[in-house]
mmCIF file of C-alpha atoms and ligand atoms in Angstrom:
data_model
loop_
_atom_site.group_PDB
_atom_site.id
_atom_site.type_symbol
_atom_site.label_atom_id
_atom_site.label_comp_id
_atom_site.label_asym_id
_atom_site.label_seq_id
_atom_site.Cartn_x
_atom_site.Cartn_y
_atom_site.Cartn_z
ATOM 1 C CA MET A 1 28.530 -15.748 23.272
ATOM 2 C CA ARG A 2 27.265 -12.551 21.662
ATOM 3 C CA ALA A 3 23.535 -11.816 21.893
ATOM 4 C CA THR A 4 23.166 -12.172 18.113
ATOM 5 C CA HIS A 5 24.272 -15.821 18.335
ATOM 6 C CA VAL A 6 21.414 -16.526 20.709
ATOM 7 C CA LEU A 7 19.060 -15.173 18.079
ATOM 8 C CA ILE A 8 20.667 -16.733 15.029
ATOM 9 C CA GLU A 9 21.507 -20.252 16.224
ATOM 10 C CA PRO A 10 17.970 -21.581 16.653
ATOM 11 C CA MET A 11 17.051 -20.548 13.101
ATOM 12 C CA ASN A 12 14.824 -23.301 11.831
ATOM 13 C CA GLU A 13 11.389 -23.841 10.392
ATOM 14 C CA GLU A 14 9.812 -23.969 13.839
ATOM 15 C CA LEU A 15 11.124 -20.498 14.626
ATOM 16 C CA TRP A 16 10.231 -19.172 11.154
ATOM 17 C CA SER A 17 6.671 -20.458 11.650
ATOM 18 C CA ALA A 18 6.437 -18.898 15.117
ATOM 19 C CA VAL A 19 7.609 -15.541 13.730
ATOM 20 C CA ASP A 20 5.123 -15.872 10.851
ATOM 21 C CA ARG A 21 2.331 -16.476 13.391
ATOM 22 C CA TYR A 22 3.460 -13.466 15.430
ATOM 23 C CA ILE A 23 3.562 -11.156 12.373
ATOM 24 C CA SER A 24 0.267 -12.549 11.202
ATOM 25 C CA ASP A 25 -1.378 -11.993 14.609
ATOM 26 C CA VAL A 26 -0.014 -8.454 15.030
ATOM 27 C CA LEU A 27 -0.011 -7.025 11.508
ATOM 28 C CA VAL A 28 -2.188 -9.141 9.242
ATOM 29 C CA GLY A 29 -4.992 -9.968 11.664
ATOM 30 C CA HIS A 30 -7.571 -12.701 11.456
ATOM 31 C CA ASP A 31 -10.148 -12.753 8.761
ATOM 32 C CA ALA A 32 -13.129 -15.114 8.891
ATOM 33 C CA VAL A 33 -13.381 -15.308 5.091
ATOM 34 C CA LEU A 34 -9.724 -16.164 4.511
ATOM 35 C CA ASP A 35 -9.787 -18.695 7.370
ATOM 36 C CA ALA A 36 -12.869 -20.310 5.762
ATOM 37 C CA VAL A 37 -11.099 -20.348 2.372
ATOM 38 C CA LEU A 38 -8.194 -22.349 3.822
ATOM 39 C CA GLU A 39 -10.590 -24.663 5.691
ATOM 40 C CA ALA A 40 -12.527 -25.335 2.470
ATOM 41 C CA SER A 41 -9.256 -25.994 0.650
ATOM 42 C CA ASP A 42 -8.147 -28.523 3.301
ATOM 43 C CA ALA A 43 -11.583 -30.140 3.433
ATOM 44 C CA ALA A 44 -11.437 -30.675 -0.339
ATOM 45 C CA GLY A 45 -7.984 -32.255 0.013
ATOM 46 C CA LEU A 46 -6.113 -29.558 -1.945
ATOM 47 C CA PRO A 47 -2.363 -29.278 -1.251
ATOM 48 C CA GLN A 48 -1.275 -26.674 1.337
ATOM 49 C CA ILE A 49 0.763 -24.660 -1.140
ATOM 50 C CA SER A 50 -0.980 -21.299 -1.122
ATOM 51 C CA VAL A 51 0.992 -18.231 -0.063
ATOM 52 C CA THR A 52 1.078 -17.578 3.701
ATOM 53 C CA PRO A 53 -1.106 -14.830 5.240
ATOM 54 C CA ASN A 54 1.921 -12.504 5.483
ATOM 55 C CA GLN A 55 2.771 -13.122 1.837
ATOM 56 C CA GLY A 56 -0.873 -12.681 0.822
ATOM 57 C CA LYS A 57 -0.822 -9.308 2.498
ATOM 58 C CA LEU A 58 2.477 -8.487 0.769
ATOM 59 C CA LEU A 59 0.825 -9.168 -2.609
ATOM 60 C CA TYR A 60 -2.149 -7.041 -1.566
ATOM 61 C CA LEU A 61 0.126 -4.155 -0.518
ATOM 62 C CA LEU A 62 2.233 -4.341 -3.693
ATOM 63 C CA ALA A 63 -0.908 -4.281 -5.855
ATOM 64 C CA ARG A 64 -2.233 -1.311 -3.850
ATOM 65 C CA MET A 65 1.109 0.518 -4.142
ATOM 66 C CA ARG A 66 0.972 -0.007 -7.907
ATOM 67 C CA GLY A 67 -2.629 1.262 -7.903
ATOM 68 C CA ALA A 68 -3.510 -1.867 -9.888
ATOM 69 C CA ARG A 69 -6.861 -1.813 -11.694
ATOM 70 C CA THR A 70 -6.220 -4.990 -13.709
ATOM 71 C CA ILE A 71 -4.516 -8.098 -12.346
ATOM 72 C CA LEU A 72 -3.550 -11.410 -13.958
ATOM 73 C CA GLU A 73 -2.809 -14.455 -11.822
ATOM 74 C CA ILE A 74 -1.393 -17.713 -13.190
ATOM 75 C CA GLY A 75 -2.109 -20.561 -10.719
ATOM 76 C CA THR A 76 -5.248 -20.155 -8.582
ATOM 77 C CA LEU A 77 -5.371 -23.288 -6.384
ATOM 78 C CA ALA A 78 -8.178 -22.515 -3.875
ATOM 79 C CA GLY A 79 -8.180 -18.792 -4.605
ATOM 80 C CA TYR A 80 -6.349 -17.680 -1.452
ATOM 81 C CA SER A 81 -3.878 -15.328 -3.167
ATOM 82 C CA THR A 82 -6.641 -14.453 -5.668
ATOM 83 C CA ILE A 83 -8.764 -13.079 -2.822
ATOM 84 C CA TRP A 84 -5.908 -11.046 -1.365
ATOM 85 C CA LEU A 85 -5.244 -9.570 -4.808
ATOM 86 C CA GLY A 86 -8.945 -9.098 -5.581
ATOM 87 C CA ARG A 87 -9.313 -7.072 -2.406
ATOM 88 C CA ALA A 88 -6.563 -4.720 -3.598
ATOM 89 C CA LEU A 89 -8.649 -3.708 -6.628
ATOM 90 C CA PRO A 90 -10.981 -0.730 -6.823
ATOM 91 C CA PRO A 91 -14.697 -1.618 -7.218
ATOM 92 C CA ASP A 92 -14.438 -1.424 -11.028
ATOM 93 C CA GLY A 93 -11.159 -3.376 -11.141
ATOM 94 C CA GLU A 94 -10.704 -6.743 -12.851
ATOM 95 C CA LEU A 95 -8.711 -9.846 -12.010
ATOM 96 C CA ILE A 96 -8.303 -12.859 -14.272
ATOM 97 C CA THR A 97 -6.931 -16.018 -12.660
ATOM 98 C CA ILE A 98 -5.961 -19.193 -14.537
ATOM 99 C CA GLU A 99 -6.273 -22.724 -13.162
ATOM 100 C CA ALA A 100 -5.753 -26.049 -14.967
ATOM 101 C CA ASP A 101 -7.040 -28.466 -12.317
ATOM 102 C CA PRO A 102 -10.863 -28.703 -12.460
ATOM 103 C CA LYS A 103 -11.180 -29.591 -8.764
ATOM 104 C CA HIS A 104 -8.979 -26.657 -7.713
ATOM 105 C CA ALA A 105 -11.024 -24.371 -9.971
ATOM 106 C CA ASP A 106 -14.314 -25.556 -8.406
ATOM 107 C CA VAL A 107 -13.043 -24.947 -4.863
ATOM 108 C CA ALA A 108 -11.632 -21.562 -5.913
ATOM 109 C CA LEU A 109 -14.917 -20.433 -7.477
ATOM 110 C CA ALA A 110 -16.797 -21.237 -4.260
ATOM 111 C CA ASN A 111 -14.160 -19.358 -2.260
ATOM 112 C CA ILE A 112 -14.249 -16.322 -4.567
ATOM 113 C CA SER A 113 -18.020 -16.230 -4.050
ATOM 114 C CA ARG A 114 -17.554 -16.593 -0.296
ATOM 115 C CA ALA A 115 -15.281 -13.530 -0.425
ATOM 116 C CA GLY A 116 -17.901 -11.516 -2.314
ATOM 117 C CA LEU A 117 -15.598 -11.014 -5.289
ATOM 118 C CA PRO A 118 -17.255 -12.721 -8.287
ATOM 119 C CA ALA A 119 -17.958 -9.386 -10.016
ATOM 120 C CA ARG A 120 -14.268 -8.466 -10.023
ATOM 121 C CA VAL A 121 -12.692 -11.913 -10.480
ATOM 122 C CA GLU A 122 -12.901 -14.140 -13.542
ATOM 123 C CA LEU A 123 -11.514 -17.670 -13.357
ATOM 124 C CA ARG A 124 -10.289 -19.151 -16.630
ATOM 125 C CA ARG A 125 -10.014 -22.933 -16.643
ATOM 126 C CA GLY A 126 -7.270 -24.637 -18.619
ATOM 127 C CA LEU A 127 -3.548 -24.896 -19.136
ATOM 128 C CA ALA A 128 -1.979 -21.478 -18.767
ATOM 129 C CA LEU A 129 -0.025 -21.859 -22.004
ATOM 130 C CA GLU A 130 -3.348 -22.266 -23.833
ATOM 131 C CA VAL A 131 -5.321 -19.651 -21.880
ATOM 132 C CA LEU A 132 -2.662 -16.911 -22.124
ATOM 133 C CA PRO A 133 -2.648 -16.762 -25.965
ATOM 134 C CA ALA A 134 -6.459 -16.764 -25.850
ATOM 135 C CA LEU A 135 -6.412 -13.751 -23.509
ATOM 136 C CA ALA A 136 -4.017 -11.973 -25.882
ATOM 137 C CA SER A 137 -6.173 -12.684 -28.929
ATOM 138 C CA GLU A 138 -9.258 -11.440 -27.056
ATOM 139 C CA GLY A 139 -7.398 -8.154 -26.513
ATOM 140 C CA LYS A 140 -7.262 -8.562 -22.692
ATOM 141 C CA GLY A 141 -4.814 -6.369 -20.838
ATOM 142 C CA PRO A 142 -2.606 -4.554 -20.422
ATOM 143 C CA PHE A 143 -2.504 -5.840 -16.857
ATOM 144 C CA ASP A 144 -1.052 -3.574 -14.168
ATOM 145 C CA PHE A 145 0.017 -6.480 -12.003
ATOM 146 C CA VAL A 146 0.821 -10.145 -12.738
ATOM 147 C CA PHE A 147 1.345 -12.915 -10.186
ATOM 148 C CA ILE A 148 2.990 -16.055 -11.613
ATOM 149 C CA ASP A 149 2.433 -19.051 -9.303
ATOM 150 C CA ALA A 150 1.689 -22.176 -11.371
ATOM 151 C CA ASP A 151 4.062 -24.971 -12.479
ATOM 152 C CA LYS A 152 7.667 -23.839 -12.218
ATOM 153 C CA PRO A 153 9.275 -25.409 -15.328
ATOM 154 C CA ASN A 154 7.154 -23.066 -17.489
ATOM 155 C CA ILE A 155 7.963 -19.878 -15.541
ATOM 156 C CA PRO A 156 10.005 -18.308 -18.400
ATOM 157 C CA GLU A 157 7.141 -18.932 -20.862
ATOM 158 C CA TYR A 158 4.658 -17.378 -18.395
ATOM 159 C CA PHE A 159 6.983 -14.417 -18.018
ATOM 160 C CA GLY A 160 7.079 -14.068 -21.819
ATOM 161 C CA TRP A 161 3.270 -13.928 -21.905
ATOM 162 C CA ALA A 162 3.260 -11.519 -18.966
ATOM 163 C CA MET A 163 5.478 -9.217 -21.045
ATOM 164 C CA LYS A 164 3.001 -9.412 -23.949
ATOM 165 C CA LEU A 165 0.077 -8.656 -21.628
ATOM 166 C CA THR A 166 1.578 -5.778 -19.620
ATOM 167 C CA THR A 167 2.866 -2.292 -20.287
ATOM 168 C CA GLN A 168 5.401 0.186 -18.918
ATOM 169 C CA GLY A 169 4.882 0.535 -15.159
ATOM 170 C CA SER A 170 3.369 -2.943 -14.721
ATOM 171 C CA VAL A 171 4.621 -5.170 -11.917
ATOM 172 C CA ILE A 172 5.330 -8.898 -12.382
ATOM 173 C CA ILE A 173 5.813 -11.129 -9.323
ATOM 174 C CA VAL A 174 7.012 -14.741 -9.519
ATOM 175 C CA ASP A 175 6.709 -17.080 -6.509
ATOM 176 C CA ASN A 176 8.910 -19.994 -5.373
ATOM 177 C CA VAL A 177 12.096 -18.851 -7.063
ATOM 178 C CA VAL A 178 14.690 -19.811 -4.431
ATOM 179 C CA ARG A 179 13.648 -23.421 -3.792
ATOM 180 C CA GLU A 180 15.569 -23.904 -0.540
ATOM 181 C CA GLY A 181 18.660 -22.471 -2.217
ATOM 182 C CA ALA A 182 18.680 -25.042 -5.036
ATOM 183 C CA ILE A 183 18.659 -22.265 -7.648
ATOM 184 C CA ILE A 184 22.389 -21.693 -7.286
ATOM 185 C CA ASP A 185 23.064 -25.230 -8.587
ATOM 186 C CA GLU A 186 23.831 -24.682 -12.261
ATOM 187 C CA THR A 187 23.988 -28.459 -12.852
ATOM 188 C CA SER A 188 20.573 -29.142 -11.318
ATOM 189 C CA GLY A 189 18.377 -31.524 -13.289
ATOM 190 C CA ASP A 190 15.261 -30.429 -11.356
ATOM 191 C CA PRO A 191 12.889 -28.959 -13.990
ATOM 192 C CA SER A 192 11.591 -26.371 -11.491
ATOM 193 C CA VAL A 193 15.097 -25.143 -10.669
ATOM 194 C CA ARG A 194 15.908 -25.057 -14.370
ATOM 195 C CA GLY A 195 12.736 -23.041 -14.974
ATOM 196 C CA VAL A 196 13.771 -20.437 -12.411
ATOM 197 C CA ARG A 197 17.336 -20.266 -13.735
ATOM 198 C CA ARG A 198 16.019 -19.781 -17.289
ATOM 199 C CA LEU A 199 13.801 -16.964 -15.978
ATOM 200 C CA ASN A 200 16.846 -15.285 -14.444
ATOM 201 C CA GLU A 201 18.708 -15.511 -17.763
ATOM 202 C CA VAL A 202 15.722 -13.895 -19.515
ATOM 203 C CA LEU A 203 15.516 -11.173 -16.850
ATOM 204 C CA ALA A 204 19.242 -10.461 -17.083
ATOM 205 C CA ARG A 205 18.877 -9.817 -20.853
ATOM 206 C CA GLU A 206 15.480 -8.098 -20.805
ATOM 207 C CA LYS A 207 16.036 -4.336 -21.101
ATOM 208 C CA ARG A 208 12.377 -3.459 -20.489
ATOM 209 C CA VAL A 209 12.344 -4.652 -16.863
ATOM 210 C CA SER A 210 14.229 -4.033 -13.668
ATOM 211 C CA ALA A 211 14.074 -7.018 -11.327
ATOM 212 C CA THR A 212 15.344 -8.485 -8.103
ATOM 213 C CA THR A 213 14.664 -11.532 -5.936
ATOM 214 C CA ILE A 214 14.102 -11.563 -2.200
ATOM 215 C CA GLN A 215 14.641 -14.726 -0.194
ATOM 216 C CA THR A 216 11.898 -15.592 2.281
ATOM 217 C CA VAL A 217 11.584 -17.914 5.269
ATOM 218 C CA GLY A 218 8.385 -18.726 7.115
ATOM 219 C CA ALA A 219 5.661 -21.265 7.727
ATOM 220 C CA LYS A 220 6.102 -22.579 4.169
ATOM 221 C CA GLY A 221 9.885 -23.023 4.484
ATOM 222 C CA TYR A 222 12.738 -21.288 2.635
ATOM 223 C CA ASP A 223 11.937 -19.817 -0.763
ATOM 224 C CA GLY A 224 11.603 -16.420 -2.450
ATOM 225 C CA PHE A 225 9.832 -13.989 -4.751
ATOM 226 C CA THR A 226 11.096 -12.293 -7.883
ATOM 227 C CA ILE A 227 9.753 -8.776 -8.354
ATOM 228 C CA ALA A 228 10.029 -7.135 -11.760
ATOM 229 C CA LEU A 229 8.991 -3.625 -12.797
ATOM 230 C CA ARG A 230 8.400 -2.859 -16.440
HETATM 231 C C1 SAM B 301 1.156 -22.992 -5.922
HETATM 232 S S1 SAM B 301 -0.477 -23.314 -6.469
HETATM 233 C C2 SAM B 301 -1.173 -21.686 -6.533
HETATM 234 C C3 SAM B 301 -1.342 -21.087 -5.175
HETATM 235 C C4 SAM B 301 -2.142 -19.805 -5.173
HETATM 236 N N1 SAM B 301 -1.556 -18.814 -6.064
HETATM 237 C C5 SAM B 301 -2.174 -19.245 -3.762
HETATM 238 O O1 SAM B 301 -1.119 -18.748 -3.306
HETATM 239 O O2 SAM B 301 -3.229 -19.313 -3.115
HETATM 240 C C6 SAM B 301 -0.261 -23.677 -8.172
HETATM 241 C C7 SAM B 301 -1.558 -23.915 -8.934
HETATM 242 O O3 SAM B 301 -1.240 -23.870 -10.325
HETATM 243 C C8 SAM B 301 -1.996 -24.848 -10.991
HETATM 244 N N2 SAM B 301 -1.280 -25.213 -12.218
HETATM 245 C C9 SAM B 301 -0.200 -26.018 -12.355
HETATM 246 N N3 SAM B 301 0.176 -26.093 -13.631
HETATM 247 C C10 SAM B 301 -0.682 -25.322 -14.335
HETATM 248 C C11 SAM B 301 -0.792 -24.995 -15.705
HETATM 249 N N4 SAM B 301 0.049 -25.486 -16.601
HETATM 250 N N5 SAM B 301 -1.779 -24.144 -16.077
HETATM 251 C C12 SAM B 301 -2.629 -23.622 -15.141
HETATM 252 N N6 SAM B 301 -2.573 -23.911 -13.833
HETATM 253 C C13 SAM B 301 -1.609 -24.746 -13.428
HETATM 254 C C14 SAM B 301 -2.063 -26.005 -9.996
HETATM 255 O O4 SAM B 301 -3.169 -26.857 -10.291
HETATM 256 C C15 SAM B 301 -2.199 -25.274 -8.666
HETATM 257 O O5 SAM B 301 -3.553 -25.124 -8.317
#
């Protein structure tokens, strides 16, 4: 047996989680505020569907690399990714995050306060497809960085609004776009898979962006991110 087989054969969620913990311990580090954010989210009974610490740091690094001063997030939950992204902003930066569920929004607001970010972060309550046109009519944007992480069937519509609210050089990230590999099933009746496949059709036609998708494994299973540069 070659050495690589020893490494590859035990590939499973347990190993992915152990590697996530190792990377998190060595490179991401422990942060009392972010730990408290997740504890508050669990205590309030919110689903454990935030990005992992390693992915949160990836978002933070991408926003820093872009030099983002304005960020739009669609899908706040408890504000975990919001806080990672908020920390990537300069002191005069601005982040708007959209959340439809009132309980999630309440927990997120408390967490954003806990992180000392209320001056930089504005939470908009409501359905994203109603809030996004309102942001456009208020003249918000252009946003340097957009993170799309709400309901998946509407991903192409969120991407369309992201295009209206960004400009050349903006970065658009979409989470949960591999769905344990289900996205290659062109006959899938799963509305989330169909949402991702429609996004890919839009991206393939859209001349103003260059995009790719990376598959990810880790504590939250097998999924992926799409990264698009305008
Ligand atoms: C995957 S969670 C967001 C996780 C968060 N970005 C993080 O990583 O910490 C998705 C969130 O989107 C919200 N959501 C779902 N559909 C929505 C909609 N149509 N408009 C706004 N928010 C929505 C859900 O209530 C949920 O809190």
